[in-house]
Short mmCIF file of C-alpha atoms in Angstrom, two decimals:
data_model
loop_
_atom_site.label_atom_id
_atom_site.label_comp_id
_atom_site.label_asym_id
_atom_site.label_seq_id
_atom_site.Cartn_x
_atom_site.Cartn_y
_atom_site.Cartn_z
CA UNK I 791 18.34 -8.43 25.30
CA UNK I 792 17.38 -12.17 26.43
CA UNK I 793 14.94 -13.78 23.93
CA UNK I 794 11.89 -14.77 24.60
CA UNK I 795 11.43 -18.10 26.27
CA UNK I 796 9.27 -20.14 23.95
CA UNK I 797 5.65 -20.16 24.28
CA UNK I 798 5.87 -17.73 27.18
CA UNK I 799 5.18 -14.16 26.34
CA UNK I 800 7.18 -11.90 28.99
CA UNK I 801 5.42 -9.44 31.33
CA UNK I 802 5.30 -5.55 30.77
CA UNK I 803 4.61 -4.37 33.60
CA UNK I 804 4.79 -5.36 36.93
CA UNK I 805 1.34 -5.44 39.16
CA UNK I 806 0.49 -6.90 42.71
CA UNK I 807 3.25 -9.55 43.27
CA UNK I 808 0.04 -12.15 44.04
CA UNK I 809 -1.26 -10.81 40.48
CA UNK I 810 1.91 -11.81 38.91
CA UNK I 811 2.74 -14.85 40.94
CA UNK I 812 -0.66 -16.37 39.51
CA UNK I 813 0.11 -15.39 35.59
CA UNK I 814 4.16 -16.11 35.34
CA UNK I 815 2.70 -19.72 37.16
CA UNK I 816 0.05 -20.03 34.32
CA UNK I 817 3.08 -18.99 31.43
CA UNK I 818 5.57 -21.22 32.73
CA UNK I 819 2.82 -24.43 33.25
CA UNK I 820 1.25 -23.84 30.13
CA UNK I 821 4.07 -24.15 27.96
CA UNK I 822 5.71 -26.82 29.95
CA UNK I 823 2.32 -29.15 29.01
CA UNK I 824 2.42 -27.19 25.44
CA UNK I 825 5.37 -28.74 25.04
CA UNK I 826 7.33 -25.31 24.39
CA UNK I 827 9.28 -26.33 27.08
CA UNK I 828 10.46 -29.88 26.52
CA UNK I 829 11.79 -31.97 29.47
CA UNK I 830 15.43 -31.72 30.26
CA UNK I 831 15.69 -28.03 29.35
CA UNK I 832 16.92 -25.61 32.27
CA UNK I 833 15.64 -22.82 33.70
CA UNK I 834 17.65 -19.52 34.65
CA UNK I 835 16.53 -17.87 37.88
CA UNK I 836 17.64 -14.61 36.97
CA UNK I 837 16.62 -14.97 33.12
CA UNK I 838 13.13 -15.38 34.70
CA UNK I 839 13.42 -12.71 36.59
CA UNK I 840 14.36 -10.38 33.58
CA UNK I 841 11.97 -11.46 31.18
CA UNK I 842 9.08 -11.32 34.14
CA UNK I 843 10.21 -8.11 35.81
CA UNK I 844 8.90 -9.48 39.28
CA UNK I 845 11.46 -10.11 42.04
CA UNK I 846 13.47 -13.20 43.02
CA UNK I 847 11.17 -14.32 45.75
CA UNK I 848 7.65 -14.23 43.67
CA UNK I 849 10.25 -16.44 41.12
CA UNK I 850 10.76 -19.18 43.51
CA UNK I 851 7.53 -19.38 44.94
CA UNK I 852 6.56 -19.69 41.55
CA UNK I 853 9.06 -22.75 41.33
CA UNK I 854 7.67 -24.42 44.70
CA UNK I 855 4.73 -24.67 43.36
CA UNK I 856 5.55 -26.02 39.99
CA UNK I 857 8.20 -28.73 41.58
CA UNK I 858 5.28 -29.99 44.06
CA UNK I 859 3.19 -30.58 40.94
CA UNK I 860 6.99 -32.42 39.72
CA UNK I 861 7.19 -30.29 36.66
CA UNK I 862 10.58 -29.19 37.56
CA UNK I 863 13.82 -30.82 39.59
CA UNK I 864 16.44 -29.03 40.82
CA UNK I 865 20.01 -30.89 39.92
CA UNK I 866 23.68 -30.25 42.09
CA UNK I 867 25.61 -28.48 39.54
CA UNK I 868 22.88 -27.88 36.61
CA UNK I 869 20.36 -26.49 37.78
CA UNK I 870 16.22 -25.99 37.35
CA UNK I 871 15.09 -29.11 34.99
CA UNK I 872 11.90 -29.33 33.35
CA UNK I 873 11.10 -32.89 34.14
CA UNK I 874 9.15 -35.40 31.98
CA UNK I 875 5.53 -35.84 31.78
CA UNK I 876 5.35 -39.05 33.46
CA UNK I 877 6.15 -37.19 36.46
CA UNK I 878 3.25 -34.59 36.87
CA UNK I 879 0.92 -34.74 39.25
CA UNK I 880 -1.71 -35.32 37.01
CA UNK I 881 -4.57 -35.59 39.32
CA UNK I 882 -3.71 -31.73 40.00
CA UNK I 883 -6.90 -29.57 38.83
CA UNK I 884 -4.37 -26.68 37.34
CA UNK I 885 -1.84 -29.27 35.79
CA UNK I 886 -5.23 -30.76 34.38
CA UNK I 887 -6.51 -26.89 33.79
CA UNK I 888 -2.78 -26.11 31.54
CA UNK I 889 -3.25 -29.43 29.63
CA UNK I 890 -7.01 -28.84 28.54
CA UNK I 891 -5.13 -25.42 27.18
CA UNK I 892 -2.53 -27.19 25.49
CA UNK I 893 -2.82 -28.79 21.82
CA UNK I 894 -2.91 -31.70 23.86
CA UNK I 895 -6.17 -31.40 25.27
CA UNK I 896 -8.12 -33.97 23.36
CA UNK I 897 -5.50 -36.74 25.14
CA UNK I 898 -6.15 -35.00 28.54
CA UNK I 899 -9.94 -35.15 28.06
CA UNK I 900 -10.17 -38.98 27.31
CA UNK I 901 -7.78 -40.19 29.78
CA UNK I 902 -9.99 -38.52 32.32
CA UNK I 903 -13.30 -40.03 30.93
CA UNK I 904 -11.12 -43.23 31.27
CA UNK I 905 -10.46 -42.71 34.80
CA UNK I 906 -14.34 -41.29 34.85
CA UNK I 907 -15.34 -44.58 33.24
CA UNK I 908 -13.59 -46.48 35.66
CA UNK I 909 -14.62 -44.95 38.81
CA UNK I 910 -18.14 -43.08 38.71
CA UNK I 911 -20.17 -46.34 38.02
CA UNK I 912 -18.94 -47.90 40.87
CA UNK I 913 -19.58 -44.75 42.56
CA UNK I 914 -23.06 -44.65 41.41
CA UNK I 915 -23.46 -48.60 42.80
CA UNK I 916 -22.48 -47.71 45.94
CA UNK I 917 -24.38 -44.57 45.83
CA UNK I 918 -27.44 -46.75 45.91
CA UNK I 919 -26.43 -48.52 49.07
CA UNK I 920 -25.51 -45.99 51.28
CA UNK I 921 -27.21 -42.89 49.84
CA UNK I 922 -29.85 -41.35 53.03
CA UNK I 923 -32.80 -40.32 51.56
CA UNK I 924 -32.25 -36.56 51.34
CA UNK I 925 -29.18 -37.22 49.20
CA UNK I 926 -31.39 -39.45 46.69
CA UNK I 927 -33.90 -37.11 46.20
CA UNK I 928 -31.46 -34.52 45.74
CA UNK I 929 -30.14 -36.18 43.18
CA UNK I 930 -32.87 -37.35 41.36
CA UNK I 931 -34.21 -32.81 41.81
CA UNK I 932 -30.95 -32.32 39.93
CA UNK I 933 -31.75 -35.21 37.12
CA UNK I 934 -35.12 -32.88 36.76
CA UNK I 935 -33.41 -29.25 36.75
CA UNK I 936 -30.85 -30.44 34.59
CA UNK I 937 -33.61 -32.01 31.94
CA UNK I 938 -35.36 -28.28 31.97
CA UNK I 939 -32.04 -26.81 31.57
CA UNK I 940 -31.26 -28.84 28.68
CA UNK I 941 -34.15 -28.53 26.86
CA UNK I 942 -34.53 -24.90 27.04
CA UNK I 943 -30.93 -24.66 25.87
CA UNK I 944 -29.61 -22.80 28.76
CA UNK I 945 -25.57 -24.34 28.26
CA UNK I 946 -24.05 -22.41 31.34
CA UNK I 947 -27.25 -23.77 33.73
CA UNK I 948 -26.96 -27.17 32.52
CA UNK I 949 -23.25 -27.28 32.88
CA UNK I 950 -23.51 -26.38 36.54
CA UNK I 951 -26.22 -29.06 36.87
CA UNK I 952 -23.89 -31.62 35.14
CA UNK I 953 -21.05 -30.47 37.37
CA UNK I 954 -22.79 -30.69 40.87
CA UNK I 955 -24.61 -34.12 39.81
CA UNK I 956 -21.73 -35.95 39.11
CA UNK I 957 -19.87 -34.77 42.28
CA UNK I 958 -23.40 -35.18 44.27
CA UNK I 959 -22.96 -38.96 43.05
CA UNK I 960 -19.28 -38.94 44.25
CA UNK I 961 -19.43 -37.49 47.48
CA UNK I 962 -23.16 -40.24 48.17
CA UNK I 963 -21.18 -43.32 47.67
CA UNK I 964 -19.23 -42.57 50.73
CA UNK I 965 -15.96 -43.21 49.77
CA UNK I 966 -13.87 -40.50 50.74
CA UNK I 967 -11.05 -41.41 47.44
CA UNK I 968 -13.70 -40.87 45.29
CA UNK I 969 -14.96 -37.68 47.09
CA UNK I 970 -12.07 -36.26 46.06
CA UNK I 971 -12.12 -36.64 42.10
CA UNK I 972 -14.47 -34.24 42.22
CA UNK I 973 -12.63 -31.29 41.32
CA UNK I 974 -10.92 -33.26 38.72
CA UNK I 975 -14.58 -33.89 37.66
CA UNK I 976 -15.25 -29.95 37.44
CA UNK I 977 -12.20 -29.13 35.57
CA UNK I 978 -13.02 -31.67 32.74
CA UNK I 979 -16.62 -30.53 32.26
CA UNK I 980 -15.50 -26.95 31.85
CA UNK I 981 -12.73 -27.79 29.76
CA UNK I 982 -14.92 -29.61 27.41
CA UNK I 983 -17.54 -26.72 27.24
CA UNK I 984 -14.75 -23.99 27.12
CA UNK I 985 -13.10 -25.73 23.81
CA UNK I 986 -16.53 -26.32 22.50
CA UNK I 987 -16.11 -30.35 22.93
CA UNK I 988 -19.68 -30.92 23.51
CA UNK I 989 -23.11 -30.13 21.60
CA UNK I 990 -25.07 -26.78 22.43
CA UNK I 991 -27.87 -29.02 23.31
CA UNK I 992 -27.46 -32.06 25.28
CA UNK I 993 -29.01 -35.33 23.54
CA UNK I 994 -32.44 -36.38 25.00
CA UNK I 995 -30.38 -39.62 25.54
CA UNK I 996 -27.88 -38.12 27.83
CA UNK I 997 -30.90 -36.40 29.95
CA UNK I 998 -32.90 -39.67 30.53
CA UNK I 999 -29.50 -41.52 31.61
CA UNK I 1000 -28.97 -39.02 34.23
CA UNK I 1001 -32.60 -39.58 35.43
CA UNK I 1002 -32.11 -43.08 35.62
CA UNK I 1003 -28.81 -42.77 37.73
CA UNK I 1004 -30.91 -40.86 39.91
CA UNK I 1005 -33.82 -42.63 39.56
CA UNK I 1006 -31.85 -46.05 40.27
CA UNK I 1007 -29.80 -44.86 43.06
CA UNK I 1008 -33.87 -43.67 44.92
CA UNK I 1009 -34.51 -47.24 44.02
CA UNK I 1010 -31.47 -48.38 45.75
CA UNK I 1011 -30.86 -50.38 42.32
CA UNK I 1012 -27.30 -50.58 42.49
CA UNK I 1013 -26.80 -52.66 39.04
CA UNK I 1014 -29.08 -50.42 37.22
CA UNK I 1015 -27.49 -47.43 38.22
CA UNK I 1016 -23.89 -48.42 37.73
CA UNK I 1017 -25.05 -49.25 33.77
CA UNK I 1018 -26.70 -46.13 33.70
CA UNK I 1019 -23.62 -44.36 34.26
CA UNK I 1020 -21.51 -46.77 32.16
CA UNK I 1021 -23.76 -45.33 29.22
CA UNK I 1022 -23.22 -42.26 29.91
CA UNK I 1023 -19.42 -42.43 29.94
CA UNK I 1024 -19.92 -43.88 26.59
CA UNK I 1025 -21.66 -41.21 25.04
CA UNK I 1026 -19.34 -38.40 26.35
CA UNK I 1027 -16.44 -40.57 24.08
CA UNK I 1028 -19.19 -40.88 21.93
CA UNK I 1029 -19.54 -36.93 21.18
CA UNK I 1030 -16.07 -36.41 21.52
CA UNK I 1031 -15.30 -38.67 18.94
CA UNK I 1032 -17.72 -36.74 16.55
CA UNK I 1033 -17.18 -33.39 17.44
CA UNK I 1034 -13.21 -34.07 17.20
CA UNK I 1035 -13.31 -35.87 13.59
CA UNK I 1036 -15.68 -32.49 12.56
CA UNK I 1037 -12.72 -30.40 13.52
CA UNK I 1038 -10.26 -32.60 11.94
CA UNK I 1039 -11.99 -33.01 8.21
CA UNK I 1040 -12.75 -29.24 8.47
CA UNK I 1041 -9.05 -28.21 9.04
CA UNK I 1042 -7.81 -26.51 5.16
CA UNK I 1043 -5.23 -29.23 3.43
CA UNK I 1044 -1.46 -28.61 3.97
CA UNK I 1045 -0.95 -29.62 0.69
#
C-alpha cells in the first residue's frame, strides 16, 4: 500500500467525478501552499490515481488546472514538478483561497493589504472624478447600512457591506485593472473573518472612514477621499497586528 502523500488525506470513496475533481484540486493546492509539498518534488499520475480512487482523466484535469495557476511543470524525462512559489499566479482567488488556509496566511493577508494599500486610494481618487451620481449615492447608502450593521453587531451583514463597498469603489473609478481586483478583494475579507483576523465589532473609527470615502467621493473630493482610504488600510494592518501578537503571546511555551 502507497503512503499517504503528505498533507493530503486520500479519498474513500468515489462520488460525482465534478464532486471529486473540486476536492482532490483543493488537497493537492492546499498542501502545495502548506508547504507539504515542497517545490521540486514529483508527482505520480497513477499514485494519484490510487490514493484518490477517481480515474485518469478527472487526474489531469485536475493538473491543467493547477499548471495554469504554475503550481506544477511538466519536465521531458522526470516528470510532474511542483514548482516554486514565485511562480503562482498569485492574483488567482483559489491560489489566494489555499494560502489564507495555509499556516501561511498571515503573509498572504498583508501582502494583499499591501497591494490594497497601493491601489484602492487611488481608486477612491478617481472614484471622485468619474463617479455618476447614482454610483455616489450608492456608495455613500452602503457607508450608512454598513454603520447600522456594525453597530448592531450583525458580523455576516457588515462583512457583505464591507465586501460590496470596496468593490463598489473599484468598479466607480473606471479603470477596468482595478475592476478586476475585486474578487481578490472578496477573498481577503472572508479570509480574515473566517480565521477570526478581525474584531466582532468594527471600531467606530473604521465606520466613519468609510463614510467619509463615500462622503468625499459625493463631494467629488478626490484628495480627501484617497486619505480616507489610506486610513483605512492602516487600521486593517493596524488590527491585524493586534489580533496576531494576541494569538502569538497566548500560544503555551515549547519549553
Amino acid at each position: 500500500m502507497n503512503p499517504p502523500l503528505p498533507g493530503v488525506a486520500p479519498t474513500q470513496s468515489a462520488p460525482a467525478e465534478a464532486g471529486l475533481h473540486g476536492r482532490v484540486l483543493d488537497h493537492l493546492g492546499t498542501a502545495i501552499c502548506d508547504g507539504d509539498l515542497t517545490a521540486g518534488a514529483v508527482l505520480n499520475i497513477d499514485d494519484l490515481v490510487d490514493r484518490y480512487a477517481v480515474s485518469r482523466s478527472v487526474i489531469r484535469e485536475v493538473l491543467r488546472v493547477l499548471a495554469s495557476m504554475g503550481f506544477i511543470e511538466t519536465r521531458r524525462r522526470v516528470g510532474v514538478m511542483i514548482r516554486p512559489a514565485d511562480a503562482w499566479n498569485v492574483l488567482d482567488p483559489q491560489v489566494i483561497r489555499w494560502r489564507l488556509a495555509s499556516t501561511g496566511r498571515i503573509a498572504q493577508i498583508r501582502s494583499i493589504t499591501e497591494l490594497r494599500t497601493a491601489v484602492e486610494p487611488h481608486a477612491a481618487w478617481l472614484a471622485a472624478h468619474r463617479a455618476d451620481h447614482d454610483e455616489a449615492s450608492e456608495l455613500v447608502g452602503l457607508a450608512a447600512k454598513m454603520w447600522a450593521a456594525g453597530k448592531a453587531g450583525d458580523e455576516e451583514r457588515f462583512l457583505g457591506l464591507d465586501i460590496e463597498f470596496h468593490q463598489r469603489v473599484l468598479r466607480a473609478s473606471g479603470n477596468e485593472m482595478f475592476v478586476k481586483l475585486q474578487n481578490l478583494v472578496a477573498e481577503v475579507l472572508i479570509g480574515r473573518h473566517h480565521y477570526h483576523l478581525m474584531p466582532h465589532h468594527p471600531h467606530e473609527q473604521a465606520l466613519q472612514l468609510h463614510a467619509d470615502v463615500a462622503q468625499s467621493i459625493q463631494r467629488r473630493d478626490g484628495e480627501t477621499a484617497r486619505r480616507a482610504m489610506v486610513e483605512i488600510m492602516e487600521h486593517a494592518f493596524e488590527e491585524m497586528s493586534s489580533i496576531w501578537e494576541q494569538e502569538r503571546t497566548a500560544e503555551p511555551n515549547p519549553a
